[in-house]
mmCIF file of C-alpha atoms and ligand atoms in Angstrom:
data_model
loop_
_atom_site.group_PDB
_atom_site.id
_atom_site.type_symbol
_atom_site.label_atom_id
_atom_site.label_comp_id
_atom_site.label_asym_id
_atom_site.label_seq_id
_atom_site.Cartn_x
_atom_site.Cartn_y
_atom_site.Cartn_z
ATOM 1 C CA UNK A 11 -10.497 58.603 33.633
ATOM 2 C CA UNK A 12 -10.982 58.982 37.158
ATOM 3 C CA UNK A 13 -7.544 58.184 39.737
ATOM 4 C CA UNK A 14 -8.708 57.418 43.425
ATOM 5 C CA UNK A 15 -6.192 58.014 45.722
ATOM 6 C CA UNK A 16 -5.977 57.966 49.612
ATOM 7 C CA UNK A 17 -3.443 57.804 52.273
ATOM 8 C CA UNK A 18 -3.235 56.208 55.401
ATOM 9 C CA UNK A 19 -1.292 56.894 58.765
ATOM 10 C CA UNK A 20 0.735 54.222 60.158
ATOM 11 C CA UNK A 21 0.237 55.889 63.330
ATOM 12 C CA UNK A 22 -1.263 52.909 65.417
ATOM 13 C CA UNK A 23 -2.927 49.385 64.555
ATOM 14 C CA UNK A 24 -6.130 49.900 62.724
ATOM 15 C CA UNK A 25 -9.068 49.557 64.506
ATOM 16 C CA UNK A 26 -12.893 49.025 63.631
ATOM 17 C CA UNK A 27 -13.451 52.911 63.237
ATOM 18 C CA UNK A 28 -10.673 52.912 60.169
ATOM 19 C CA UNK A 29 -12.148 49.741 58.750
ATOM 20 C CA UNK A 30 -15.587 50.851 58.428
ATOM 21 C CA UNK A 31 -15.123 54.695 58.139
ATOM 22 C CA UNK A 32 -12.169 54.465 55.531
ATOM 23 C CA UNK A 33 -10.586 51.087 54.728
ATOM 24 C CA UNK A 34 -13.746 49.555 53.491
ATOM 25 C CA UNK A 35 -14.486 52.606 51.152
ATOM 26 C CA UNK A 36 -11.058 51.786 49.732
ATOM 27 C CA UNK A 37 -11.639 48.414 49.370
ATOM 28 C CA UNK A 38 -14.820 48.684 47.330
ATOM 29 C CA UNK A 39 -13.604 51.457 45.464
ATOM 30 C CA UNK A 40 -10.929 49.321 43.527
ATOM 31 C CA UNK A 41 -13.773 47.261 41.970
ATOM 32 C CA UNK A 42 -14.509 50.713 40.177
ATOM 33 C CA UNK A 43 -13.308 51.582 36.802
ATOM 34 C CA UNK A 44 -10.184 53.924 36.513
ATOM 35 C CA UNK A 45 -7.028 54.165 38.639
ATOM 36 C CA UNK A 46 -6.718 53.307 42.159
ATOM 37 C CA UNK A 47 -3.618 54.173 44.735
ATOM 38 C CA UNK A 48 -3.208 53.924 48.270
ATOM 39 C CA UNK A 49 0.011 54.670 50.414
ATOM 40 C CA UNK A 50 0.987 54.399 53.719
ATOM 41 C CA UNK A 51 1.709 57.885 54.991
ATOM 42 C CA UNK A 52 4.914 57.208 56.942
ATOM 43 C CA UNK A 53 6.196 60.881 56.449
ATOM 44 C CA UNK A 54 2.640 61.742 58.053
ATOM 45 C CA UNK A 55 2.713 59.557 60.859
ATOM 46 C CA UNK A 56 6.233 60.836 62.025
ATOM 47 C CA UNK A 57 4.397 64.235 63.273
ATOM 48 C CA UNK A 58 3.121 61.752 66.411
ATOM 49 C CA UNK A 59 5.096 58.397 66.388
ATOM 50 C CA UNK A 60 8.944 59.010 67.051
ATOM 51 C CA UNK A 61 9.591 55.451 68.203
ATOM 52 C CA UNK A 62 11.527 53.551 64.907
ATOM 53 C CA UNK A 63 10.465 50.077 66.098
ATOM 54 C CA UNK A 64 6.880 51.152 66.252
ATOM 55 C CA UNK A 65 6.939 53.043 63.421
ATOM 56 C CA UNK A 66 8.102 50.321 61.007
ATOM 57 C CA UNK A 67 5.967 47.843 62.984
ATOM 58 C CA UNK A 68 2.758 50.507 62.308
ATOM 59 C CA UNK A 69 3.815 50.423 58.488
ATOM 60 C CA UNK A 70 4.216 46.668 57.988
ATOM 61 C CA UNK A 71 0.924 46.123 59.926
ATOM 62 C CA UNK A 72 -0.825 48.823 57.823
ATOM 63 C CA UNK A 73 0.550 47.086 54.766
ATOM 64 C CA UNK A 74 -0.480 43.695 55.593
ATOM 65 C CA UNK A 75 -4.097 45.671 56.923
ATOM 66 C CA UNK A 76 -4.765 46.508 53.299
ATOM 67 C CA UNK A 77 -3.497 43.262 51.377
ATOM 68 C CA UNK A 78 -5.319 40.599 53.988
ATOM 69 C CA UNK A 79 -8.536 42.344 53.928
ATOM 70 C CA UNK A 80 -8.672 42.200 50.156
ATOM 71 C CA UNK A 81 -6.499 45.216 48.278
ATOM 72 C CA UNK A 82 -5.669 43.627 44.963
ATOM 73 C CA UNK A 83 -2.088 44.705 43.596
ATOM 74 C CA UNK A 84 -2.881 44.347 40.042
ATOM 75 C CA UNK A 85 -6.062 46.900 40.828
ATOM 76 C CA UNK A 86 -4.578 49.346 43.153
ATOM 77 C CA UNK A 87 -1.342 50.442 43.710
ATOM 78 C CA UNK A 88 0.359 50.566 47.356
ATOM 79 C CA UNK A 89 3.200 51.884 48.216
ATOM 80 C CA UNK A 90 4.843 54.103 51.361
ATOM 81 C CA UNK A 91 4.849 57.665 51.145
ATOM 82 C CA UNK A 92 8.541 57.777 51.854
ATOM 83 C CA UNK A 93 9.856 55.965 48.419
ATOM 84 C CA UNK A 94 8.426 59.152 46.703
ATOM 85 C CA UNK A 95 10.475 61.549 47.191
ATOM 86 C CA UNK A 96 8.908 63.563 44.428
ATOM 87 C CA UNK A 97 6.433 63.983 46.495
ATOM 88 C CA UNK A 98 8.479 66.398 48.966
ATOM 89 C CA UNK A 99 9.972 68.691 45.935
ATOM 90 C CA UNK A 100 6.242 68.977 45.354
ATOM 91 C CA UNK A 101 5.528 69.903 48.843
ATOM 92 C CA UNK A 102 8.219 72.561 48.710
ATOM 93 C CA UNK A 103 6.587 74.031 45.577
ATOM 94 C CA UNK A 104 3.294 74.568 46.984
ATOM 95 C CA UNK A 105 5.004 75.911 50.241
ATOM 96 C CA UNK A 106 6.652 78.989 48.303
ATOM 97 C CA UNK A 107 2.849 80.136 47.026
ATOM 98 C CA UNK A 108 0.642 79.141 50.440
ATOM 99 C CA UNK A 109 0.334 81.779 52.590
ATOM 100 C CA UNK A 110 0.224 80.829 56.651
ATOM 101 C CA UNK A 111 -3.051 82.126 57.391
ATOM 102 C CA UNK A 112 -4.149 78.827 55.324
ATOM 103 C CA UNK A 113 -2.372 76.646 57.149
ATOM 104 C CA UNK A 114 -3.358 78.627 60.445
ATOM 105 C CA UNK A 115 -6.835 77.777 59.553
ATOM 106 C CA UNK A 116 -6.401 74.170 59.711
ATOM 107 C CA UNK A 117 -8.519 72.358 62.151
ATOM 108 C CA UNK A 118 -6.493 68.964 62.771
ATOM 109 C CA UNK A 119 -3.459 71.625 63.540
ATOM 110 C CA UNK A 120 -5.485 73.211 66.675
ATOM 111 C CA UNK A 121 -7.390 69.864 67.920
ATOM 112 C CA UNK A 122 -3.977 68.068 67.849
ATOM 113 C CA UNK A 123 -2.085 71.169 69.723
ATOM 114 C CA UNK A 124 -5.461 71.013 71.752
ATOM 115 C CA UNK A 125 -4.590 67.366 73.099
ATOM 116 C CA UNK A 126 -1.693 67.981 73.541
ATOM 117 C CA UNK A 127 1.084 67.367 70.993
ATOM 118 C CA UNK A 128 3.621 69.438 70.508
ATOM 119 C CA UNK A 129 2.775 71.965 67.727
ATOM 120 C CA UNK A 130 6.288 71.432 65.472
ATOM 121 C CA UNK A 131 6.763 72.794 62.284
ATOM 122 C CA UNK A 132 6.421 69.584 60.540
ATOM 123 C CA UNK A 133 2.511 69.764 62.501
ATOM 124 C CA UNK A 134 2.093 72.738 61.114
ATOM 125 C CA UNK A 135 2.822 72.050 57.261
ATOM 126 C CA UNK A 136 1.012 68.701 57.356
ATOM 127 C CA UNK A 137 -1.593 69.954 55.113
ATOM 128 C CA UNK A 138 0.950 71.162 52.744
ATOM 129 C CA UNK A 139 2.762 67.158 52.462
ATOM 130 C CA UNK A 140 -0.830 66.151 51.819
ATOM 131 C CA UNK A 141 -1.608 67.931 49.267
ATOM 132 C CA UNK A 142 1.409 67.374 47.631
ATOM 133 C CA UNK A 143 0.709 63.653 47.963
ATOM 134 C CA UNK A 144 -2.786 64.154 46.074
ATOM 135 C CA UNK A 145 -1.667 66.434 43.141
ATOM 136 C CA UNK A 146 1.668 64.465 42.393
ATOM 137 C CA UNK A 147 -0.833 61.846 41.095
ATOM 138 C CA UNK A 148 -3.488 64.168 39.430
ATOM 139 C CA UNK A 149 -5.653 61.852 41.345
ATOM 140 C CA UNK A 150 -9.426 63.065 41.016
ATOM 141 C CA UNK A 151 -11.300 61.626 43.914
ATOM 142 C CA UNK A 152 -10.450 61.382 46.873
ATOM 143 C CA UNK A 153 -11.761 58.851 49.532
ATOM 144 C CA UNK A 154 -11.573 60.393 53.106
ATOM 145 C CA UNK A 155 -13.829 60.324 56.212
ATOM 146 C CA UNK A 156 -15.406 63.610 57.422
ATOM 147 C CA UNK A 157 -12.083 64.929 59.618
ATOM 148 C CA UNK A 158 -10.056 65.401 56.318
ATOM 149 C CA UNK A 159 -12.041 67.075 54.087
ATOM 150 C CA UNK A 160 -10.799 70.292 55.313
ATOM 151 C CA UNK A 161 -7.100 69.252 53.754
ATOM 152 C CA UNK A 162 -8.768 68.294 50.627
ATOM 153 C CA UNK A 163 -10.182 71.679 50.393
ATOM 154 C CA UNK A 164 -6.682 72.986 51.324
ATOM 155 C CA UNK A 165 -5.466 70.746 48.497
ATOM 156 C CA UNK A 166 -7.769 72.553 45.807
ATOM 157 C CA UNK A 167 -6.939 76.368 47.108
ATOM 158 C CA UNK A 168 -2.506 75.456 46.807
ATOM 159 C CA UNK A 169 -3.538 73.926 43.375
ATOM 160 C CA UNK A 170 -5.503 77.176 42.109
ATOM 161 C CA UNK A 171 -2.120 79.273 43.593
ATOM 162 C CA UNK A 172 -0.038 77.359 41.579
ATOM 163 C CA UNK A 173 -1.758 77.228 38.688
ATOM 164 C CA UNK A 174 -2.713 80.994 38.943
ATOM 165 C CA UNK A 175 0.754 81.856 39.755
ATOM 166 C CA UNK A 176 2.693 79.768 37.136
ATOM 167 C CA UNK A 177 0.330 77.701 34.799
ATOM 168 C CA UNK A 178 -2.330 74.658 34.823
ATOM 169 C CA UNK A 179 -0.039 72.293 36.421
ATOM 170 C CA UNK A 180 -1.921 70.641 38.855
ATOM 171 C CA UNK A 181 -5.550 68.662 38.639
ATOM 172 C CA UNK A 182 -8.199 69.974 40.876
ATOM 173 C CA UNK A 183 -9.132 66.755 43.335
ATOM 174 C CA UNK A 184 -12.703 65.987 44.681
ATOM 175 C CA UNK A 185 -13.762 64.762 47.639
ATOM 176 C CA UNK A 186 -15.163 61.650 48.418
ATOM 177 C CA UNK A 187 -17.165 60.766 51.911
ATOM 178 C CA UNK A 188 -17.862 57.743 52.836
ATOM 179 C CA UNK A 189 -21.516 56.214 51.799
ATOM 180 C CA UNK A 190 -22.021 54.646 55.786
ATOM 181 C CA UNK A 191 -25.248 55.458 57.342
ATOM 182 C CA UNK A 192 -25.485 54.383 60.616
ATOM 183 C CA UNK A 193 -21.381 54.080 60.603
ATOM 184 C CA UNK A 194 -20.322 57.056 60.064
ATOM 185 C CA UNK A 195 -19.062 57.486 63.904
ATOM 186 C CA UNK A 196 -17.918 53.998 65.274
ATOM 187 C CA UNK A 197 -18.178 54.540 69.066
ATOM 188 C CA UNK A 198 -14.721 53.058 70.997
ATOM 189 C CA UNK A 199 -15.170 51.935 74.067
ATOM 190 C CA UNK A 200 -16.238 53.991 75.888
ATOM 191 C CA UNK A 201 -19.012 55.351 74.084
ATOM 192 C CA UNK A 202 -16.351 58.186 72.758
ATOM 193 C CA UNK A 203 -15.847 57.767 68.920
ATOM 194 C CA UNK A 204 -13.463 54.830 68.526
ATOM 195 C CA UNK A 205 -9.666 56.799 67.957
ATOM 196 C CA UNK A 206 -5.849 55.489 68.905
ATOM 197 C CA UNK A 207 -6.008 59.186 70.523
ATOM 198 C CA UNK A 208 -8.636 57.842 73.047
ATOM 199 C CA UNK A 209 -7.004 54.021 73.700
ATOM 200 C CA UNK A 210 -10.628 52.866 73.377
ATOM 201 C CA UNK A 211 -10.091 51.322 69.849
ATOM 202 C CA UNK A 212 -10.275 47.601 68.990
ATOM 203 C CA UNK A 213 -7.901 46.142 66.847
ATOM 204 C CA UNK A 214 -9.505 44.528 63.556
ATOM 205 C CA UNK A 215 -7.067 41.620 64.042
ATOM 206 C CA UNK A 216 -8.016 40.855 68.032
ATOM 207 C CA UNK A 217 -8.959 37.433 68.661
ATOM 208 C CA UNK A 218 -9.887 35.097 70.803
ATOM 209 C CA UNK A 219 -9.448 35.149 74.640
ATOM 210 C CA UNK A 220 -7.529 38.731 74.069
ATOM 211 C CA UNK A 221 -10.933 40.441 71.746
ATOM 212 C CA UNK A 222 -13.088 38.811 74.676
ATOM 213 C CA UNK A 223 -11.212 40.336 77.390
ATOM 214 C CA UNK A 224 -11.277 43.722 75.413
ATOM 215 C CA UNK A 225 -14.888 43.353 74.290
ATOM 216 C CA UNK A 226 -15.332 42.826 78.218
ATOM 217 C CA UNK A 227 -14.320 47.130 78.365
ATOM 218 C CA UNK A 228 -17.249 47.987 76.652
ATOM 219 C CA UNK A 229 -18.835 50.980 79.027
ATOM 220 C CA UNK A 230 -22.315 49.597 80.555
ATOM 221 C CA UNK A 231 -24.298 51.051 83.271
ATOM 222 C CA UNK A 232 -25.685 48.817 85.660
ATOM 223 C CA UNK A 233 -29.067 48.105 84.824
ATOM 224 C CA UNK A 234 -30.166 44.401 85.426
ATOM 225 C CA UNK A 235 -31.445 43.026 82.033
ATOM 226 C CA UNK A 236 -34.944 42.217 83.262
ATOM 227 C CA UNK A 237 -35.434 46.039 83.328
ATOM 228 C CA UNK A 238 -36.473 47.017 79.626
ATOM 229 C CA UNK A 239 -34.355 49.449 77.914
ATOM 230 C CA UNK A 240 -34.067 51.894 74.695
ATOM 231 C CA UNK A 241 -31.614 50.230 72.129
ATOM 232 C CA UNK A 242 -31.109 53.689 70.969
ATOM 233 C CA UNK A 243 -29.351 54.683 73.976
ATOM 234 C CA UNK A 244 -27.153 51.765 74.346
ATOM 235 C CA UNK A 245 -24.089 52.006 72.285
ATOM 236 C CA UNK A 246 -23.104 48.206 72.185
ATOM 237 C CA UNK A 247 -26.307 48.300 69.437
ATOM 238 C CA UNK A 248 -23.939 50.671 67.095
ATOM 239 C CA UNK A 249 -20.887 47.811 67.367
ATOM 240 C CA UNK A 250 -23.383 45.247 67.110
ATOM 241 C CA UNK A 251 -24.831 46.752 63.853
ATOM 242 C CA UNK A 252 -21.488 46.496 62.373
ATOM 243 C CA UNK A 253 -21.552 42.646 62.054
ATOM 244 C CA UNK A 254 -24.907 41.736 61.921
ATOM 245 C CA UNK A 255 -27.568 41.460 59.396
ATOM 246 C CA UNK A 256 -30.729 44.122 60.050
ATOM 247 C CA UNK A 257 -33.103 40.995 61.200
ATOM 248 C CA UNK A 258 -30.598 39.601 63.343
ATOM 249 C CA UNK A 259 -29.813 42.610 65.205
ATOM 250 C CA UNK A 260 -33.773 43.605 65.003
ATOM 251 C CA UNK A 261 -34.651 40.325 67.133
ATOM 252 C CA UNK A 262 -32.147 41.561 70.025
ATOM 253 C CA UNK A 263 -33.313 45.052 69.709
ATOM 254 C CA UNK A 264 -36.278 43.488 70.796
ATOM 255 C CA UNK A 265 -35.211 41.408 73.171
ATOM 256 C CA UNK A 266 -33.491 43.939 75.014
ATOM 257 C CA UNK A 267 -36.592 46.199 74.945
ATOM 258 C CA UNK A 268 -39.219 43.959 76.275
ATOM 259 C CA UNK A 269 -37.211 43.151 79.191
ATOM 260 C CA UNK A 270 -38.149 40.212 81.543
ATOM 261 C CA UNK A 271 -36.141 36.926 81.926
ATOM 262 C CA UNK A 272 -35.564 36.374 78.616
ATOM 263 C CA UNK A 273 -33.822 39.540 77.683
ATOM 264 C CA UNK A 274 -29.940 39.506 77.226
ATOM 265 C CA UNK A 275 -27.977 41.360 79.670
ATOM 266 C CA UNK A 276 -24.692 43.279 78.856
ATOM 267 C CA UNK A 277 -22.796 40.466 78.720
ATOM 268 C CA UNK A 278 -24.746 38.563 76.430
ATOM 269 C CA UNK A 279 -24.538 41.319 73.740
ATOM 270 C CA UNK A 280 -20.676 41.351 74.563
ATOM 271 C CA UNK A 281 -20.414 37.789 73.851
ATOM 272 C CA UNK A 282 -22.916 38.917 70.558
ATOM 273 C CA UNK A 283 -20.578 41.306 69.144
ATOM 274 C CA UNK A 284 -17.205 38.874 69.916
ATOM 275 C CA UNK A 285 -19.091 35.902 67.678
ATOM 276 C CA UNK A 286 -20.030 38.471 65.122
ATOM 277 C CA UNK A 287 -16.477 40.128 64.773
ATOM 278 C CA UNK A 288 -14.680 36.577 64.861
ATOM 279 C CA UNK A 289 -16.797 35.241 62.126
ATOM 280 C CA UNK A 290 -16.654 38.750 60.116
ATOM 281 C CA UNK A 291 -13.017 39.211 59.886
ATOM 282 C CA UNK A 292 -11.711 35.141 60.142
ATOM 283 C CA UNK A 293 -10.711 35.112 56.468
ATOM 284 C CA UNK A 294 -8.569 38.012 56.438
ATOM 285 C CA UNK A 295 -6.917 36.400 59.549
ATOM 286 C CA UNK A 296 -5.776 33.455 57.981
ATOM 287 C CA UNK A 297 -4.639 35.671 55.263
ATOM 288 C CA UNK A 298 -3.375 38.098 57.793
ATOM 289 C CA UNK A 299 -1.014 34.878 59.020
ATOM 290 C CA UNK A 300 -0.507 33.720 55.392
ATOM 291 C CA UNK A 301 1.126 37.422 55.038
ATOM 292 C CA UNK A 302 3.115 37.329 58.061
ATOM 293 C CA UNK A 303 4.651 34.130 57.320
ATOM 294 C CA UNK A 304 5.754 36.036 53.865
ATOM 295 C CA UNK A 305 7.156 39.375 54.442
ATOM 296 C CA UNK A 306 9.379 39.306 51.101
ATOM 297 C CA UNK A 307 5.897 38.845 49.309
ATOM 298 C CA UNK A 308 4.658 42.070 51.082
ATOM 299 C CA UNK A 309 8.260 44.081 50.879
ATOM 300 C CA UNK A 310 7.652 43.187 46.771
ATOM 301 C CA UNK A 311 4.273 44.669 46.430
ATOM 302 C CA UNK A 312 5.441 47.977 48.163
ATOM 303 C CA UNK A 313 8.105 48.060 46.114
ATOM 304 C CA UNK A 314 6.551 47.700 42.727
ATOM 305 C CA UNK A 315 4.020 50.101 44.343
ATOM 306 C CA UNK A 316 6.576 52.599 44.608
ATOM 307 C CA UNK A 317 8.198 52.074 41.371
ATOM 308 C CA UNK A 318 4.344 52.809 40.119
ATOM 309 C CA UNK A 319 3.598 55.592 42.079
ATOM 310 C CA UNK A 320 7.097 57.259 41.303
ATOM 311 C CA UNK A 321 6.817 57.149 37.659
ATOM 312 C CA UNK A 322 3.694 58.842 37.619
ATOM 313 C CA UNK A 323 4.834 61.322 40.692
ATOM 314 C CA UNK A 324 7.682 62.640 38.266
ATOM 315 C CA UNK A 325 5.799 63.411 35.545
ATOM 316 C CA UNK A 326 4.066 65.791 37.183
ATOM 317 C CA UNK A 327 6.503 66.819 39.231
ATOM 318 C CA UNK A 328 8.972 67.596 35.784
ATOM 319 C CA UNK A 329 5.515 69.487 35.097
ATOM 320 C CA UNK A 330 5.375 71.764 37.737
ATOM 321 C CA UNK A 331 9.164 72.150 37.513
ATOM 322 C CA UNK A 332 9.081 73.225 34.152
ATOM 323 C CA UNK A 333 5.959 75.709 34.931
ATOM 324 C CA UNK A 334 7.613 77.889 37.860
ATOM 325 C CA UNK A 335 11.382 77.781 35.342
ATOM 326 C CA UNK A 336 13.447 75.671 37.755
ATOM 327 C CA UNK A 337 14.105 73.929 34.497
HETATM 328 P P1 ADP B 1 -7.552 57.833 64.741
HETATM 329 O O1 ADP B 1 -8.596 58.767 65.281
HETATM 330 O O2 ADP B 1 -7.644 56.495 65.353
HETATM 331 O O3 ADP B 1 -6.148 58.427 64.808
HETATM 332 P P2 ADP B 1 -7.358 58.480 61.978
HETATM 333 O O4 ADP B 1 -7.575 59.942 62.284
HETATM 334 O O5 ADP B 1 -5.979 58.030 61.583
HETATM 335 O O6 ADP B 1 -7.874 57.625 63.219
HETATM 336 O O7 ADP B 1 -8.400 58.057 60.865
HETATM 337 C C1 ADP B 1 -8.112 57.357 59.684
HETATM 338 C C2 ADP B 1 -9.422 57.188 58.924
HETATM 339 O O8 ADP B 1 -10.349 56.399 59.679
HETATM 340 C C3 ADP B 1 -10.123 58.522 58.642
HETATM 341 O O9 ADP B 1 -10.666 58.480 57.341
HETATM 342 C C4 ADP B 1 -11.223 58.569 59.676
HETATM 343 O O10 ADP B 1 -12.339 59.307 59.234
HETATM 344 C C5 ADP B 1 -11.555 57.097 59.882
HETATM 345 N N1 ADP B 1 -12.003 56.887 61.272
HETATM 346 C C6 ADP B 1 -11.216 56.906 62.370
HETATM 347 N N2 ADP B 1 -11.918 56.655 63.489
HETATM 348 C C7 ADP B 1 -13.208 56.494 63.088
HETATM 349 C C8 ADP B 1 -14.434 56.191 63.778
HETATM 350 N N3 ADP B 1 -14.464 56.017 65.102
HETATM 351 N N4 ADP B 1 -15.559 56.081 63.054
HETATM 352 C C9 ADP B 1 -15.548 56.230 61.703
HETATM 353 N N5 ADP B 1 -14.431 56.506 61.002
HETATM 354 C C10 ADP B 1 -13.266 56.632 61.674
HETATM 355 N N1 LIG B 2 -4.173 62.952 56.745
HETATM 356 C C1 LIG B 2 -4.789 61.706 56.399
HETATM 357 C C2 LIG B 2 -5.372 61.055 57.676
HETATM 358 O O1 LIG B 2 -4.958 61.376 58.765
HETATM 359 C C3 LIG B 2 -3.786 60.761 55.778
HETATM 360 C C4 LIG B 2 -3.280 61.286 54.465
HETATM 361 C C5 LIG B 2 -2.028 61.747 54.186
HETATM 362 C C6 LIG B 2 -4.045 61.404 53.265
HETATM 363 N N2 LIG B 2 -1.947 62.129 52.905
HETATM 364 C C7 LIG B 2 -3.149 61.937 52.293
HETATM 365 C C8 LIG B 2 -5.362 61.097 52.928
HETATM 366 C C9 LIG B 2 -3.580 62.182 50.974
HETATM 367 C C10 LIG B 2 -5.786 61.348 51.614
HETATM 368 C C11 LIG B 2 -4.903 61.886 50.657
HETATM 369 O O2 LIG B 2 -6.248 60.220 57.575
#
C-alpha cells in the first residue's frame, strides 16, 4: 500500500505559493487510497527562525493552515517533527554512512548560504534530518514542489548506503511533483516567485481592508488602461488565474487586450483578484476562527498525530537498529 508523506516548514505564515504549489497537493492526496502523513518540520525550520515566540506562533498557524483548509485527522496523520524523536537516532544513522561530498552537493545548502544565512552545521545536514523523516515512515511517495526533489533524491542514495552497508532496512521513496500547469510558479508581488525569502508573499488568511491594502503592492507599470496590452506579460493574469474559472478570466483577458474605455485598468484587476481570493478561501476562515477559538482541539490532533507517527517511526527505527548491531 502506498504511505504519502510530506513535511512542512513552520518557517513563516503560508502564503498563496505554498497553497497552490504544495498544500493543495496534500489536500487532495488524502482522498487517495493508502496512508497519508504530514508534519510540521519544526526541527527544520530552526535552521532560519531562532525567535521562540515566532517559532511556536509559525507551528500553531501551520497546524491550524492544514486542519481549516480541509486535512481530515481520521485520513491523514499530523503531527510536529519534534515529538519524534526517533526520527533524530535515524538521522544519526544515516550520518555515519553519507559521505560530505553528498551533502556538499546540495543545492538549497548554497542558494541559502547565497542569500545570506549563515551556513551552520545544522544547514548543512538538513538533507540528512529529511531523509530521516521520510524513511522512518517507509513512506513511498512523496509530495514536494520542484525545489526539493533534490533531497528526495538524497533520501534514496543514504537509503541504498544503508541498506548496502548493513541490510534492506529502509524503503526506497518516490517523488511526487505537483500536477499544476499554469501554477507551478506563483509570482509574489513583485513579479518574483511568491517566497517569505522575498517579503512579497500574501498570506492565505489576509482579509479585508489589510488583503486590499496588500493586493494594492502588486508591481504595475504605468500604462493607462485605454492602451491595449498582452495578458501574457502582465503578471496580475497568473494571480488572477488562481481564483477564477477559465471563462471568467478569458472575458478580462479580453478586456484588457482590446483596450479603449471599457478596459479595466490595474486597479480594477486588483480589486478582481481581492473578490476572487475572499470568496475562494471564506470557508476555511470561519474554520480558521472556529480553530482559534479551540486550541485544546488542535493541541489533541497533534498529539494523537504524534502518538501515530511514533509508533510507526520505532518500528523502523528498532529495524535499522537491529541491522547495523546496536542491538
Ligand atoms: P518559501 O519560498 O516561502 O520559503 P518554501 O520553500 O517553504 O517556501 O516552500 C514550501 C512549499 O511550497 C514547497 O513545496 C514549494 O515548492 C512550494 N512553494 C513555495 N513558493 C511557491 C511559489 N511561489 N509557487 C509555487 N510553489 C511554491
Ligand atoms: N525541506 C522541506 C521544505 O522546505 C520540508 C521537509 C522537511 C520535508 N522534511 C521533509 C518535505 C520530508 C518532504 C519530506 O519544503
Amino acid at each position: 500500500m502506498a504511505t504519502y508523506l510530506s513535511g512542512i516548514q513552520p518557517s513563516g505564515l503560508q502564503h498563496l505559493g505554498n497553497y497552490f504549489g504544495a498544500i493543495r497537493q496534500h489536500l487532495s492526496l488524502q482522498e487517495q487510497e493508502g496512508e497519508h502523513y504530514y508534519f510540521i518540520a519544526d526541527f527544520h525550520a530552526l535552521t532560519t527562525v531562532q525567535d521562540p515566540e515566532k517559532l511556536r506562533e509559525y507551528v500553531r498557524e501551520t497546524a491550524i493552515t492544514y486542519l481549516a483548509l480541509g486535512l481530515d485527522p481520521e485520513k491523514a496523520v499530523l503531527w510536529r517533527q519534534s515529538d519524534v524523536p526517533e526520527v533524530q537516532e535515524i538521522a544519526w544513522l544515516l550520518s555515519t554512512v553519507t559521505g560530505m561530498g553528498l551533502l556538499e552537493r546540495a543545492h538549497s545548502f548554497k542558494d541559502k548560504v547565497a542569500k545570506g544565512v549563515k551556513p551552520h552545521v545544522g544547514l548543512f545536514t538538513y538533507p540528512l534530518l529529511m531523509a530521516a523523516d521520510i524513511l522512518a515512515y517507509d513512506a513511498t511517495h512523496v509530495p514536494v514542489g520542484k525545489d526539493q526533489v533534490q533531497h528526495v533524491e538524497m533520501t534514496q542514495t543514504m537509503a541504498g548506503y544503508f541498506n548496502n552497508t548493513f541490510a534492506d532496512v529502509f524503503v526506497r521513496p518516490e517523488c511526487l511533483l505537483p500536477k499544476m500547469g499554469a501554477a507551478q510558479k506563483v509570482p509574489g508581488l513583485d513579479g518574483q516567485k511568491m517566497s517569505k525569502s522575498y517579503a512579497n508573499t500574501v498570506w492565505i488568511f489576509e482579509e479585508g481592508k489589510k488583503l486590499k491594502k496588500r493586493l494594492g503592492k502588486i508591481v504595475t507599470d504605468s500604462r493607462p488602461p485605454e492602451e491595449p496590452k498582452n495578458p501574457a506579460d502582465l503578471f496580475l493574469f497568473d494571480l488572477l488565474a488562481l481564483f477564477l474559472p477559465e471563462t471568467d478570466l478569458q472575458e478580462w483577458k479580453e478586456k484588457v487586450e482590446a483596450g479603449g474605455t471599457d478596459a479595466p485598468g490595474y486597479g480594477h484587476l486588483k480589486i478582481a483578484i481581492f473578490e476572487a481570493m475572499e470568496a475562494y478561501f471564506a470557508p476555511a476562515r470561519a474554520r480558521r476562527l472556529e480553530l482559534l477559538a479551540d486550541i485544546a482541539e488542535v493541541d489533541r490532533i497533534l498529539a494523537k498525530g504524534a502518538d501515530r507517527a511514533r509508533e510507526r517511526a520505532s518500528v523502523v527505527r528498532d529495524r535499522a537498529y537491529a541491522a547495523c548491531g546496536l542491538r
